[in-house]
Amino acid sequence: MFSNSSKYAIKAVLFLAVNSSEDHRIMVKDMAEPINVPQAYLAKLLQELSRKGIISSKKGPKGGFFLSKENSQLTLMDVVNVIDADDKFNACLLSLEKCNADKPCPLHDLAIPSRSKLIHSLNQNSIKDFSMQIEQGKVFLPL
Amino acid sequence: MFSNSSKYAIKAVLFLAVNSSEDHRIMVKDMAEPINVPQAYLAKLLQELSRKGIISSKKGPKGGFFLSKENSQLTLMDVVNVIDADDKFNACLLSLEKCNADKPCPLHDLAIPSRSKLIHSLNQNSIKDFSMQIEQGKVFLPL
DNA sequence: TCCTAAATATGATTTTTATCATGTTTTAAA
DNA sequence: TTTAAAACATGATAAAAATCATATTTAGGA
């Protein structure tokens, strides 16, 4: 479903949402282990997310990564779209070009309703929404 | 969701379900183009499916691949499991080892109900069931 | 100002997945 | 019994994804 990189990105963003702030930045080396992602790979990912405006960063001593107010209003779909193709979620399960509601492939009607809820949630809920769920103990980050 | 190989395998099996029979076998070269899969790659895949007992084959002139009665009673999950890991569908969307109903990750409750219908259908409906749907014009194979 | 700590940029390596190529075995039919 | 058409087996190559390494830039603090 998600590429490895996307999973890492989601984990990193949620970790920042819960643990960082404008004036409490977090360094790569301090989040790599907690979220269980290879440090060098994570560094590269965070840099890309930063370049694309999904997360914020500050260089130099006392620097690190964090989420701005604006950042945390973005959705997880925004995060995923940095890495995976935009149409990933709309593509036919069998990758058939001509598959659509009129001429559905054998898996179409099983796949579409299945995914629609997930897609909707990824698109509607902000990162902030997710971090609130975490803080309320409704969901967990055993990352 | 599915690996490329799994998609190819599903397409090939459904094609055989609709177009082949015990005494009308189909050669690799005659199905590669219709289902839009590289011939050499398809050959390798079909051989693996055959070895694992998912499809049947006959060597030599007038040989080819086909589905036996028993083959067509198998499910698409059986097909997919030849190639992808068995637990692919139960794995957490974020690949978190400790994610479960008691301590769900932020995507858990979105993912599980989402996938359950698909998984159920892949497990319950036989290949024959799918080929009947195709023959009844309910779904299509614009492969 | 200078040193050091951090992100940044870039590229190399490894691993996995997908694809291609080629020789071997089986079997129907001439 | 010979030939040729098919699957079968195995390995080589290519492409993509994941991972690692290293030099550069920025900025805080002594």
Coordinates of C-alpha atoms (C1' of nucleotides) in Angstrom, one line a residue:
Chain A
M1 CA 0.0 0.0 0.0
F2 CA 2.5 2.6 1.2
S3 CA 6.1 2.5 0.1
N4 CA 8.6 2.1 2.9
S5 CA 9.6 5.7 2.5
S6 CA 6.0 6.8 3.0
K7 CA 5.6 4.8 6.1
Y8 CA 8.8 6.3 7.5
A9 CA 7.6 9.8 6.5
I10 CA 4.2 9.3 8.3
K11 CA 6.0 8.0 11.4
A12 CA 8.4 10.9 11.4
V13 CA 5.7 13.5 10.9
L14 CA 3.5 12.1 13.6
F15 CA 6.5 11.9 16.0
L16 CA 7.3 15.6 15.3
A17 CA 3.6 16.5 15.7
V18 CA 3.6 15.0 19.2
N19 CA 7.1 15.8 20.4
S20 CA 8.3 19.0 18.7
S21 CA 7.4 22.6 18.6
E22 CA 8.6 25.9 17.1
D23 CA 11.0 26.3 20.0
H24 CA 11.7 22.6 20.8
R25 CA 13.3 21.2 17.7
I26 CA 14.3 17.6 17.3
M27 CA 17.5 16.3 15.7
V28 CA 17.6 13.4 13.3
K29 CA 19.7 11.4 15.6
D30 CA 17.2 11.8 18.4
M31 CA 14.3 10.5 16.4
A32 CA 15.8 7.8 14.4
E33 CA 15.8 5.2 17.2
P34 CA 12.4 6.1 18.7
I35 CA 10.6 5.7 15.4
N36 CA 12.8 2.8 14.3
V37 CA 14.1 4.2 11.0
P38 CA 17.8 4.0 9.8
Q39 CA 19.3 7.4 10.7
A40 CA 20.9 8.2 7.4
Y41 CA 17.8 7.3 5.4
L42 CA 15.6 9.3 7.8
A43 CA 17.9 12.3 7.4
K44 CA 17.4 12.2 3.6
L45 CA 13.7 11.8 4.0
L46 CA 13.4 14.7 6.4
Q47 CA 15.3 16.9 4.1
E48 CA 13.0 16.2 1.3
L49 CA 9.9 16.8 3.5
S50 CA 11.5 20.1 4.5
R51 CA 12.3 21.1 1.0
K52 CA 8.7 20.4 0.0
G53 CA 7.4 22.5 2.9
I54 CA 5.8 19.6 4.8
I55 CA 8.0 20.1 7.9
S56 CA 10.2 22.9 9.1
S57 CA 13.8 22.9 10.1
K58 CA 16.5 25.1 11.6
K59 CA 20.2 24.6 10.8
G60 CA 23.2 24.9 13.2
P61 CA 23.5 24.3 16.9
K62 CA 20.2 23.9 18.7
G63 CA 18.7 23.3 15.3
G64 CA 16.6 20.5 14.2
F65 CA 13.2 19.6 12.8
F66 CA 9.7 20.7 13.9
L67 CA 6.2 21.3 12.7
S68 CA 5.0 24.9 12.3
K69 CA 1.3 25.7 12.8
E70 CA 0.9 25.6 9.1
N71 CA 2.7 22.3 8.8
S72 CA 0.4 20.6 11.2
Q73 CA -2.7 21.7 9.2
L74 CA -1.5 19.6 6.3
T75 CA -2.9 16.1 5.8
L76 CA -1.2 12.7 5.8
M77 CA -2.1 12.6 2.1
D78 CA 0.1 15.6 1.6
V79 CA 2.9 13.7 3.4
V80 CA 2.4 10.6 1.3
N81 CA 2.2 12.5 -2.0
V82 CA 5.7 13.8 -1.4
I83 CA 7.0 10.3 -2.0
D84 CA 4.5 8.2 -3.8
A85 CA 2.7 8.9 -7.0
D86 CA -0.4 11.1 -6.6
D87 CA -2.7 8.7 -8.2
K88 CA -1.5 5.7 -6.2
F89 CA -4.8 5.4 -4.4
N90 CA -7.0 5.7 -7.4
A91 CA -5.2 3.2 -9.5
C92 CA -6.8 -0.1 -10.3
L93 CA -5.7 -3.0 -8.1
L94 CA -4.6 -4.9 -11.1
S95 CA -3.1 -1.8 -12.8
L96 CA -5.5 -2.0 -15.6
E97 CA -5.6 1.2 -17.6
K98 CA -9.2 0.7 -18.8
C99 CA -10.7 -0.3 -15.5
N100 CA -13.5 2.0 -14.3
A101 CA -16.9 2.0 -12.8
D102 CA -18.5 1.3 -16.2
K103 CA -16.3 -1.6 -17.1
P104 CA -14.9 -2.7 -13.7
C105 CA -12.3 -5.4 -13.4
P106 CA -13.1 -8.3 -11.1
L107 CA -11.6 -6.7 -8.1
H108 CA -12.9 -3.2 -8.7
D109 CA -16.0 -3.3 -6.7
L110 CA -14.1 -4.9 -3.8
A111 CA -11.3 -2.4 -3.9
I112 CA -13.0 0.9 -4.3
P113 CA -15.4 1.0 -1.3
S114 CA -12.6 -0.6 0.6
R115 CA -10.2 2.3 0.0
S116 CA -12.5 5.2 -0.1
K117 CA -12.8 5.5 3.7
L118 CA -9.0 5.4 4.1
I119 CA -8.5 7.9 1.3
H120 CA -11.2 10.2 2.8
S121 CA -9.6 10.1 6.2
L122 CA -6.1 10.8 4.9
N123 CA -7.4 13.7 3.0
Q124 CA -9.7 15.2 5.6
N125 CA -7.9 14.8 8.9
S126 CA -5.0 17.2 9.5
I127 CA -1.7 16.1 11.1
K128 CA -2.9 18.0 14.1
D129 CA -6.1 15.9 14.3
F130 CA -4.0 12.8 14.4
S131 CA -1.7 14.1 17.1
M132 CA -4.7 15.0 19.2
Q133 CA -6.0 11.5 18.9
I134 CA -2.6 10.3 20.1
E135 CA -2.5 12.7 23.0
Q136 CA -6.0 11.7 24.0
G137 CA -4.8 8.1 24.2
K138 CA -7.2 6.9 21.5
V139 CA -4.4 5.7 19.3
F140 CA -0.8 4.9 19.9
L141 CA 2.7 5.4 18.5
P142 CA 4.6 2.2 19.3
L143 CA 6.7 3.2 16.5
Chain B
M1 CA -1.1 -3.5 -2.5
F2 CA -0.3 -6.4 -4.8
S3 CA 3.2 -6.9 -6.2
N4 CA 3.5 -6.7 -9.9
S5 CA 4.0 -10.4 -10.0
S6 CA 0.7 -11.0 -8.1
K7 CA -1.2 -8.8 -10.5
Y8 CA 0.2 -10.7 -13.4
A9 CA -0.6 -14.0 -11.7
I10 CA -4.2 -13.0 -11.1
K11 CA -4.7 -11.8 -14.6
A12 CA -3.2 -15.0 -16.0
V13 CA -5.3 -17.3 -13.8
L14 CA -8.5 -15.4 -14.6
F15 CA -7.7 -15.5 -18.3
L16 CA -7.2 -19.3 -18.1
A17 CA -10.4 -19.7 -16.1
V18 CA -12.3 -18.0 -18.9
N19 CA -10.5 -19.2 -22.0
S20 CA -9.0 -22.6 -21.2
S21 CA -10.2 -26.1 -20.3
E22 CA -8.8 -29.6 -19.7
D23 CA -8.7 -30.2 -23.5
H24 CA -8.2 -26.7 -24.7
R25 CA -4.8 -25.7 -23.4
I26 CA -3.3 -22.3 -23.9
M27 CA 0.3 -21.5 -24.7
V28 CA 2.4 -18.8 -23.0
K29 CA 2.9 -17.0 -26.3
D30 CA -0.9 -16.9 -26.9
M31 CA -1.7 -15.3 -23.6
A32 CA 1.1 -12.9 -23.1
E33 CA -0.2 -10.2 -25.4
P34 CA -3.9 -10.5 -24.4
I35 CA -3.2 -10.0 -20.8
N36 CA -0.4 -7.6 -21.4
V37 CA 2.4 -9.2 -19.6
P38 CA 6.0 -9.7 -20.9
Q39 CA 6.1 -13.2 -22.3
A40 CA 9.3 -14.4 -20.7
Y41 CA 8.3 -13.2 -17.4
L42 CA 4.8 -14.7 -17.7
A43 CA 6.4 -18.0 -18.6
K44 CA 8.4 -18.0 -15.4
L45 CA 5.3 -17.1 -13.4
L46 CA 3.1 -19.8 -14.9
Q47 CA 5.8 -22.4 -14.2
E48 CA 5.8 -21.4 -10.6
L49 CA 2.1 -21.4 -10.4
S50 CA 2.1 -24.8 -12.0
R51 CA 4.8 -26.2 -9.6
K52 CA 2.7 -25.0 -6.7
G53 CA -0.4 -26.7 -8.0
I54 CA -2.4 -23.5 -8.7
I55 CA -2.7 -24.2 -12.4
S56 CA -2.1 -27.2 -14.6
S57 CA 0.0 -27.8 -17.6
K58 CA 0.9 -30.3 -20.3
K59 CA 4.3 -30.4 -22.1
G60 CA 5.0 -30.9 -25.8
P61 CA 3.1 -30.2 -28.9
K62 CA -0.6 -29.3 -28.3
G63 CA 0.5 -28.6 -24.7
G64 CA -0.1 -25.5 -22.7
F65 CA -1.7 -24.3 -19.5
F66 CA -5.2 -24.8 -18.2
L67 CA -7.2 -24.9 -15.1
S68 CA -8.4 -28.3 -13.8
K69 CA -11.7 -28.5 -11.9
E70 CA -9.7 -28.6 -8.7
N71 CA -7.6 -25.6 -9.7
S72 CA -10.7 -23.5 -10.3
Q73 CA -12.0 -24.2 -6.9
L74 CA -9.0 -22.4 -5.4
T75 CA -9.2 -18.7 -4.4
L76 CA -7.4 -15.7 -5.6
M77 CA -5.8 -15.6 -2.1
D78 CA -4.2 -18.9 -3.0
V79 CA -2.9 -17.4 -6.1
V80 CA -1.5 -14.3 -4.4
N81 CA 0.0 -16.3 -1.6
V82 CA 2.3 -18.1 -4.1
I83 CA 4.1 -14.9 -4.6
D84 CA 3.5 -12.4 -1.8
A85 CA 4.0 -13.1 1.9
D86 CA 1.1 -14.8 3.5
D87 CA 0.6 -12.1 6.1
K88 CA 0.7 -9.3 3.7
F89 CA -2.9 -8.4 4.3
N90 CA -2.8 -8.6 8.0
A91 CA 0.2 -6.4 8.4
C92 CA -0.1 -2.9 9.9
L93 CA -0.2 -0.2 7.3
L94 CA 2.8 1.4 8.9
S95 CA 4.5 -2.0 9.5
L96 CA 4.5 -1.5 13.2
E97 CA 5.2 -4.8 15.0
K98 CA 3.2 -3.9 18.0
C99 CA 0.1 -2.5 16.4
N100 CA -3.1 -4.3 17.3
A101 CA -6.7 -3.8 18.2
D102 CA -5.8 -3.0 21.8
K103 CA -3.0 -0.5 21.0
P104 CA -3.9 0.6 17.5
C105 CA -1.7 2.8 15.4
P106 CA -3.2 6.0 14.1
L107 CA -4.2 4.3 10.8
H108 CA -5.3 1.0 12.3
D109 CA -9.0 1.7 12.6
L110 CA -9.0 3.2 9.1
A111 CA -7.2 0.3 7.5
I112 CA -8.7 -2.8 9.1
P113 CA -12.4 -2.4 8.2
S114 CA -11.2 -1.1 4.9
R115 CA -9.3 -4.2 4.0
S116 CA -11.5 -6.8 5.6
K117 CA -14.1 -6.9 2.8
L118 CA -11.4 -7.3 0.2
I119 CA -9.6 -10.1 2.2
H120 CA -12.9 -11.9 2.8
S121 CA -13.8 -11.9 -0.8
L122 CA -10.3 -13.0 -1.9
N123 CA -10.6 -15.9 0.6
Q124 CA -14.2 -16.9 0.0
N125 CA -14.8 -16.6 -3.7
S126 CA -13.3 -19.3 -5.9
I127 CA -11.6 -18.6 -9.2
K128 CA -14.6 -20.3 -10.8
D129 CA -16.9 -17.7 -9.0
F130 CA -14.9 -14.9 -10.6
S131 CA -14.9 -16.4 -14.0
M132 CA -18.7 -16.8 -13.8
Q133 CA -19.0 -13.1 -13.0
I134 CA -16.9 -12.4 -16.0
E135 CA -19.0 -14.7 -18.2
Q136 CA -22.2 -13.0 -17.0
G137 CA -20.9 -9.7 -18.0
K138 CA -20.9 -8.3 -14.5
V139 CA -17.2 -7.6 -14.5
F140 CA -14.6 -7.3 -17.3
L141 CA -11.2 -8.4 -18.3
P142 CA -9.8 -5.5 -20.3
L143 CA -6.4 -6.9 -19.4
Chain C
dT1 C1' 36.0 35.8 15.3
dC2 C1' 36.4 30.9 15.5
dC3 C1' 34.8 26.4 16.6
dT4 C1' 31.4 23.2 16.6
dA5 C1' 26.7 21.4 15.9
dA6 C1' 23.3 20.9 13.2
dA7 C1' 20.8 20.5 8.5
dT8 C1' 21.7 20.2 3.4
dA9 C1' 23.3 18.3 -1.0
dT10 C1' 25.0 14.8 -3.6
dG11 C1' 26.3 10.5 -4.8
dA12 C1' 27.7 5.5 -4.0
dT13 C1' 26.3 1.0 -2.6
dT14 C1' 23.2 -2.7 -1.6
dT15 C1' 19.0 -5.2 -1.9
dT16 C1' 14.9 -6.3 -4.0
dT17 C1' 11.9 -6.7 -7.9
dA18 C1' 11.2 -7.1 -12.5
dT19 C1' 12.8 -8.7 -16.9
dC20 C1' 15.4 -11.2 -20.4
dA21 C1' 17.9 -15.2 -22.4
dT22 C1' 19.2 -19.9 -23.1
dG23 C1' 19.6 -24.7 -22.6
dT24 C1' 16.9 -29.2 -21.2
dT25 C1' 13.1 -32.3 -20.9
dT26 C1' 8.7 -34.2 -22.4
dT27 C1' 5.4 -35.6 -25.9
dA28 C1' 2.4 -35.5 -30.1
dA29 C1' 2.6 -36.5 -34.7
dA30 C1' 4.7 -37.5 -39.1
Chain D
dT1 C1' 12.0 -43.3 -34.6
dT2 C1' 12.8 -38.8 -35.6
dT3 C1' 11.3 -34.1 -35.4
dA4 C1' 9.5 -30.2 -33.6
dA5 C1' 6.6 -27.8 -30.3
dA6 C1' 5.7 -27.1 -26.0
dA7 C1' 6.7 -26.5 -20.7
dC8 C1' 10.6 -26.6 -17.4
dA9 C1' 14.8 -25.1 -15.1
dT10 C1' 18.3 -22.0 -14.3
dG11 C1' 20.9 -18.1 -14.5
dA12 C1' 22.0 -13.3 -16.2
dT13 C1' 20.7 -8.5 -16.7
dA14 C1' 18.2 -4.2 -15.7
dA15 C1' 15.5 -1.1 -13.0
dA16 C1' 13.8 0.5 -8.9
dA17 C1' 13.8 1.0 -4.0
dA18 C1' 16.2 1.2 0.2
dT19 C1' 20.3 2.2 2.6
dC20 C1' 24.8 4.2 3.5
dA21 C1' 28.7 7.7 3.3
dT22 C1' 30.7 12.1 2.9
dA23 C1' 31.6 16.8 1.9
dT24 C1' 29.2 21.6 2.3
dT25 C1' 26.5 25.2 4.3
dT26 C1' 24.5 27.6 8.2
dA27 C1' 24.2 29.4 12.8
dG28 C1' 24.8 29.6 17.9
dG29 C1' 28.0 30.3 21.6
dA30 C1' 32.7 30.7 23.7

